[in-house]
């Protein structure tokens, strides 16, 4: 394999990992940390994308303002949902799952009512750079940078700020935190809002590349959950390690066929053969199967496993 | 076996008698539609069983539904020309669904995965099967003459190498020893045998499951739902009981799938889709997961509602000179009606969880129990009268609709 | 007289469904305004199949058994059509399928007014060979339409634009391996890299649907829009040229029997009437809309010719080869295959979210289907064929 192909492959792997990190980060906070199975997470993602669309296409604001607006708007939506619905369901995990599923359907319906079901585009003015005989879009590098930046911000927020300390305390032991004077309901609300905002940011940053349609969240939510579950309870490390492992597998299997099976059937030229691997479809299947296997081996997720060993 | 209580007998009669009378009281299309509601109801019941009674929320019931349908289709298509019956297909579909359920169940329960993670794994299963089923469009995806067909769904391939759609999945065809000719269960202008097949299957499965729940397996599983640790400490192998119930629920879902394939003569990857899985959950939630009939009620209500919305196609043109507010309101309401199925499903989910925790059927049953005299003396005769009238007017061709 | 229509008003497929519904309503209203058919007013009964394939057999049975319609028009994706064509066959119902598809349907009760791949591929192949070069890379949607389109394209490209080798023309060759992409994939990074590796002269796209629109955007973002020209038999059908920007797809070439930009008296009247009906001076009709309109009018002309609404006389009338001047140009029903012979137009995307018509080709028959399907010689066929 030539050098430029190897570099392109490395970039493809980086891209897979970036997308998984973006999808999973907000959910890692909400599910990984707060144990809320939020099936509306995909729609936070969608709402972020639509915020950018509205800003750029309807309010004629520059793209970067739209991108900054998106997490704020979606955080607001998240806070509203937490206050209206999730708050009443703490301690009932399956009911939370169902209620958030309902919220997800309502949001999709609402967005469709407002914007219509057509896929819309957000134009952006970035170019591409050459890698040997290939050209690769600059925007994907920007995406990776933003993903890294988001992770860094979350880390700094939770490690070094008062809010972060209080949030960690509340989630680790709500009663104790409350006894120590922390406003626990407010903490839950703000943390949930933060998780929603992260998803909104992810949706905003991915919108120019993937196109904006009301059902876009549905395609991503499964992978987001799988990444977070495999990652385990430690938010950042778990998400990063899980996204790396799964993204690597997905990119690899999308590229290289594993083996071929011959089947009966009418093909031209004969024989008919099914090739396992080497396409986007098998990349996704490989991700799912690999995740199931990892969970079987490490039921607490990757970071849970590390934590146990310490 | 304890005596059947009066409210239960009343509800059974209120439901069964009309259902039995439908083919003579309404045009064949109604029987057709009710058959599929019952099939969805069976699927919902399997979810109600595993969720309401065993406490495991499985997104994967539709996976077993789909496997049962595809397996029945593949076997049936291959054998129907030679054997002229679908016995092997029926057994094969059931076995395939039960086997998959057993494997997945073993994996989850013997792996000590927590309930929430188990749900997510069942969701992943459905996704994998969906992604697989839609990728089978090419020629190479065949089992004998049964072509998977990807999005188009499963059909039988004709003799010529170029026929991609020549014959459909056969209906349930029985040819027992002693019968002169094979008998096909169809629903059309001439025969409603297919409808009675589905009705019969639903009743039999319902009774079997009730019997099962009173048996040891059922009682232990319900106890596990309440407090698994305690049951384990009493010496029961909880993993085995959970696996057994999961497999049975999977088999029921597979049976529903087979009936579906035989009813529509058709199966396609949408049966593995998240949308269908979501609908099933909504049926159970709305109908009530604390009893077995909830799924049927939920399926009937939502099915009817979405059908109704599909038939209301408001495409009224907004007059060009209408003011901006009128235009906005008309367009908004038009769009809301368009997306109504989604909004309704979402509202049901949120509403039931927050308000109507156990769904519709428990309050209904409570009502029937309290007012059973009204039930026997007023409701039942009213229902009988209505159906009797419909049968009469249909025979005489005097019915208004 | 009840007539039925099964189209998706809601859900993902409604980008094709809504224009088809609008054109259907207009076509029936226009017929009724002219006094109806055979003195009777038409009652249009529509069901929204909600982009859910399970609804098609269900509502088809409703139209047939309860509403007792004399004809059904509808179905959009091939999957939806095949899901209820068995119902059509069981009840011997007259049915019109009015959308572009992969070809090969051969059914006595079915008439198809949508174009088939060979009608598009001939002109496209000849144009690409002349203007771009002989090496083509193909990406296709991973479902039946994509697979069968590829099969025909494989033959057409290698033969230089025909089912048989075209005399005196260049021959095309395929580079790289054809890629089938599932309908819900939105990230085409790996595909775009593989295309660059193969270094084709032209890219043929059979991509379909909302998720696949992103391919064109990502392709342009990788800087390939001006390096590798694209031809397509599917682009534009979902109004992709309206969603995408000129700098993302300008110059892409497609071949359809209808573009709004086609200029003839019927189309001018049609466009004016539709813009009035939809209360939108910028309304874009599109191929789906025009084909639905044509389908209803083919049926209406046959009913008038036969003097009856019953299936058999109407079928006989259609099988005499009805032809007329439609907004698409001249169209003719081929008696034996139940498909339409079109005037095909080649057009390139311009920088105003529209098309510039390059060239028009009259009398392009659906050769692949005509080769396999003769319903006059063998009337008892109810199937769909595909290339060998």
mmCIF file of C-alpha atoms in Angstrom, chain B residues 27-30 32-33 36-37 40 130 134-140 147 149-153 155 157 160-166 168 186-189 260 263-266 268 270-271 303 306-307 309-315 317-321 334 337-339 341, chain C residues 9-11 14 18 21-22 25 46-55 57-59 61-68 77-83 85-87 90-91 102 142-145 147-148 151-152 182-184 276-279 372 382-388:
data_model
loop_
_atom_site.group_PDB
_atom_site.id
_atom_site.type_symbol
_atom_site.label_atom_id
_atom_site.label_comp_id
_atom_site.label_asym_id
_atom_site.label_seq_id
_atom_site.Cartn_x
_atom_site.Cartn_y
_atom_site.Cartn_z
ATOM 1 C CA UNK B 27 -67.289 -6.570 4.375
ATOM 2 C CA UNK B 28 -64.198 -8.771 3.977
ATOM 3 C CA UNK B 29 -61.872 -5.796 4.253
ATOM 4 C CA UNK B 30 -62.760 -5.424 7.930
ATOM 5 C CA UNK B 32 -58.623 -8.432 6.837
ATOM 6 C CA UNK B 33 -57.730 -5.457 8.967
ATOM 7 C CA UNK B 36 -53.548 -7.902 11.250
ATOM 8 C CA UNK B 37 -54.486 -6.042 14.446
ATOM 9 C CA UNK B 40 -49.797 -7.166 16.101
ATOM 10 C CA UNK B 130 -32.555 -4.652 9.799
ATOM 11 C CA UNK B 134 -31.999 -4.390 3.587
ATOM 12 C CA UNK B 135 -28.660 -5.317 2.098
ATOM 13 C CA UNK B 136 -29.949 -8.538 0.552
ATOM 14 C CA UNK B 137 -31.187 -7.005 -2.683
ATOM 15 C CA UNK B 138 -28.706 -8.693 -4.959
ATOM 16 C CA UNK B 139 -29.154 -11.903 -6.899
ATOM 17 C CA UNK B 140 -26.826 -13.828 -4.702
ATOM 18 C CA UNK B 147 -35.145 -14.618 -2.863
ATOM 19 C CA UNK B 149 -35.042 -9.271 -2.087
ATOM 20 C CA UNK B 150 -33.645 -6.592 0.200
ATOM 21 C CA UNK B 151 -36.109 -3.735 0.522
ATOM 22 C CA UNK B 152 -38.522 -5.326 -1.927
ATOM 23 C CA UNK B 153 -39.126 -8.215 0.407
ATOM 24 C CA UNK B 155 -40.611 -13.530 -3.185
ATOM 25 C CA UNK B 157 -38.007 -16.757 -7.981
ATOM 26 C CA UNK B 160 -36.119 -18.337 -15.732
ATOM 27 C CA UNK B 161 -32.991 -16.750 -14.378
ATOM 28 C CA UNK B 162 -34.570 -13.386 -15.009
ATOM 29 C CA UNK B 163 -37.819 -13.661 -13.090
ATOM 30 C CA UNK B 164 -37.291 -11.873 -9.844
ATOM 31 C CA UNK B 165 -40.870 -11.851 -8.701
ATOM 32 C CA UNK B 166 -42.955 -14.736 -9.718
ATOM 33 C CA UNK B 168 -45.497 -15.022 -3.227
ATOM 34 C CA UNK B 186 -57.057 -16.927 3.083
ATOM 35 C CA UNK B 187 -59.144 -13.820 3.545
ATOM 36 C CA UNK B 188 -60.930 -12.618 0.433
ATOM 37 C CA UNK B 189 -64.368 -12.339 -1.082
ATOM 38 C CA UNK B 260 -48.175 -12.011 9.275
ATOM 39 C CA UNK B 263 -51.665 -13.044 5.893
ATOM 40 C CA UNK B 264 -49.937 -10.510 3.642
ATOM 41 C CA UNK B 265 -48.188 -13.152 1.527
ATOM 42 C CA UNK B 266 -45.277 -10.812 1.994
ATOM 43 C CA UNK B 268 -39.864 -7.140 4.096
ATOM 44 C CA UNK B 270 -39.452 -2.994 7.780
ATOM 45 C CA UNK B 271 -40.485 -5.765 10.165
ATOM 46 C CA UNK B 303 -53.841 0.823 14.323
ATOM 47 C CA UNK B 306 -53.229 5.715 12.116
ATOM 48 C CA UNK B 307 -55.546 4.232 9.506
ATOM 49 C CA UNK B 309 -55.396 9.629 9.786
ATOM 50 C CA UNK B 310 -54.237 8.137 6.524
ATOM 51 C CA UNK B 311 -57.701 8.424 5.108
ATOM 52 C CA UNK B 312 -58.061 12.033 6.063
ATOM 53 C CA UNK B 313 -56.007 13.668 3.371
ATOM 54 C CA UNK B 314 -56.670 17.341 3.703
ATOM 55 C CA UNK B 315 -55.106 19.009 0.762
ATOM 56 C CA UNK B 317 -55.874 24.807 -1.292
ATOM 57 C CA UNK B 318 -55.429 27.935 0.728
ATOM 58 C CA UNK B 319 -57.244 30.763 -1.034
ATOM 59 C CA UNK B 320 -54.757 33.168 -2.519
ATOM 60 C CA UNK B 321 -56.247 36.192 -0.845
ATOM 61 C CA UNK B 334 -52.307 20.776 7.722
ATOM 62 C CA UNK B 337 -52.329 16.426 10.774
ATOM 63 C CA UNK B 338 -49.677 15.134 8.390
ATOM 64 C CA UNK B 339 -47.310 14.315 11.199
ATOM 65 C CA UNK B 341 -49.125 9.588 13.727
ATOM 66 C CA UNK C 9 -48.045 12.069 1.764
ATOM 67 C CA UNK C 10 -46.050 11.733 4.983
ATOM 68 C CA UNK C 11 -42.789 10.132 5.890
ATOM 69 C CA UNK C 14 -43.031 12.101 0.538
ATOM 70 C CA UNK C 18 -46.176 15.245 -2.565
ATOM 71 C CA UNK C 21 -50.258 13.829 -5.228
ATOM 72 C CA UNK C 22 -50.472 17.428 -6.414
ATOM 73 C CA UNK C 25 -55.333 15.961 -7.949
ATOM 74 C CA UNK C 46 -56.599 8.828 -1.935
ATOM 75 C CA UNK C 47 -54.902 7.067 0.953
ATOM 76 C CA UNK C 48 -51.709 8.270 2.550
ATOM 77 C CA UNK C 49 -49.493 5.228 2.764
ATOM 78 C CA UNK C 50 -47.181 7.092 5.173
ATOM 79 C CA UNK C 51 -43.973 5.749 3.571
ATOM 80 C CA UNK C 52 -44.773 2.431 5.237
ATOM 81 C CA UNK C 53 -44.763 -0.480 2.839
ATOM 82 C CA UNK C 54 -47.184 -2.474 4.982
ATOM 83 C CA UNK C 55 -49.845 0.117 4.205
ATOM 84 C CA UNK C 57 -51.400 -4.000 0.445
ATOM 85 C CA UNK C 58 -53.773 -2.919 3.182
ATOM 86 C CA UNK C 59 -55.078 0.160 1.393
ATOM 87 C CA UNK C 61 -57.439 -4.096 -0.590
ATOM 88 C CA UNK C 62 -59.525 -1.286 0.836
ATOM 89 C CA UNK C 63 -59.700 0.497 -2.514
ATOM 90 C CA UNK C 64 -60.613 -2.721 -4.263
ATOM 91 C CA UNK C 65 -62.948 -4.396 -1.785
ATOM 92 C CA UNK C 66 -64.622 -1.457 -0.098
ATOM 93 C CA UNK C 67 -64.351 1.539 -2.370
ATOM 94 C CA UNK C 68 -64.554 -0.587 -5.547
ATOM 95 C CA UNK C 77 -40.580 2.833 -4.492
ATOM 96 C CA UNK C 78 -40.285 -0.485 -6.260
ATOM 97 C CA UNK C 79 -40.600 -2.144 -2.890
ATOM 98 C CA UNK C 80 -43.977 -0.524 -2.374
ATOM 99 C CA UNK C 81 -45.158 -1.483 -5.860
ATOM 100 C CA UNK C 82 -44.100 -5.093 -5.459
ATOM 101 C CA UNK C 83 -45.709 -5.280 -2.045
ATOM 102 C CA UNK C 85 -48.840 -5.977 -7.091
ATOM 103 C CA UNK C 86 -49.857 -9.445 -5.862
ATOM 104 C CA UNK C 87 -53.071 -7.904 -4.521
ATOM 105 C CA UNK C 90 -55.370 -11.553 -7.117
ATOM 106 C CA UNK C 91 -58.289 -9.202 -7.679
ATOM 107 C CA UNK C 102 -35.598 -0.311 -12.680
ATOM 108 C CA UNK C 142 -28.051 -0.649 -2.115
ATOM 109 C CA UNK C 143 -31.464 -1.941 -2.948
ATOM 110 C CA UNK C 144 -33.192 -3.536 -5.904
ATOM 111 C CA UNK C 145 -33.362 -0.366 -7.963
ATOM 112 C CA UNK C 147 -28.664 -3.394 -8.213
ATOM 113 C CA UNK C 148 -30.734 -3.712 -11.335
ATOM 114 C CA UNK C 151 -26.762 -4.522 -14.266
ATOM 115 C CA UNK C 152 -28.150 -2.548 -17.174
ATOM 116 C CA UNK C 182 -27.257 1.465 2.043
ATOM 117 C CA UNK C 183 -29.993 4.045 1.962
ATOM 118 C CA UNK C 184 -29.311 5.441 5.420
ATOM 119 C CA UNK C 276 -51.874 28.512 -9.614
ATOM 120 C CA UNK C 277 -53.102 25.404 -7.839
ATOM 121 C CA UNK C 278 -50.172 25.336 -5.424
ATOM 122 C CA UNK C 279 -50.359 29.097 -4.898
ATOM 123 C CA UNK C 372 -38.308 -9.550 -22.250
ATOM 124 C CA UNK C 382 -47.620 -11.326 -13.816
ATOM 125 C CA UNK C 383 -44.016 -10.877 -12.878
ATOM 126 C CA UNK C 384 -40.953 -8.674 -12.959
ATOM 127 C CA UNK C 385 -37.895 -9.482 -15.013
ATOM 128 C CA UNK C 386 -34.308 -8.391 -14.608
ATOM 129 C CA UNK C 387 -31.299 -8.523 -16.899
ATOM 130 C CA UNK C 388 -29.465 -11.799 -17.267
#
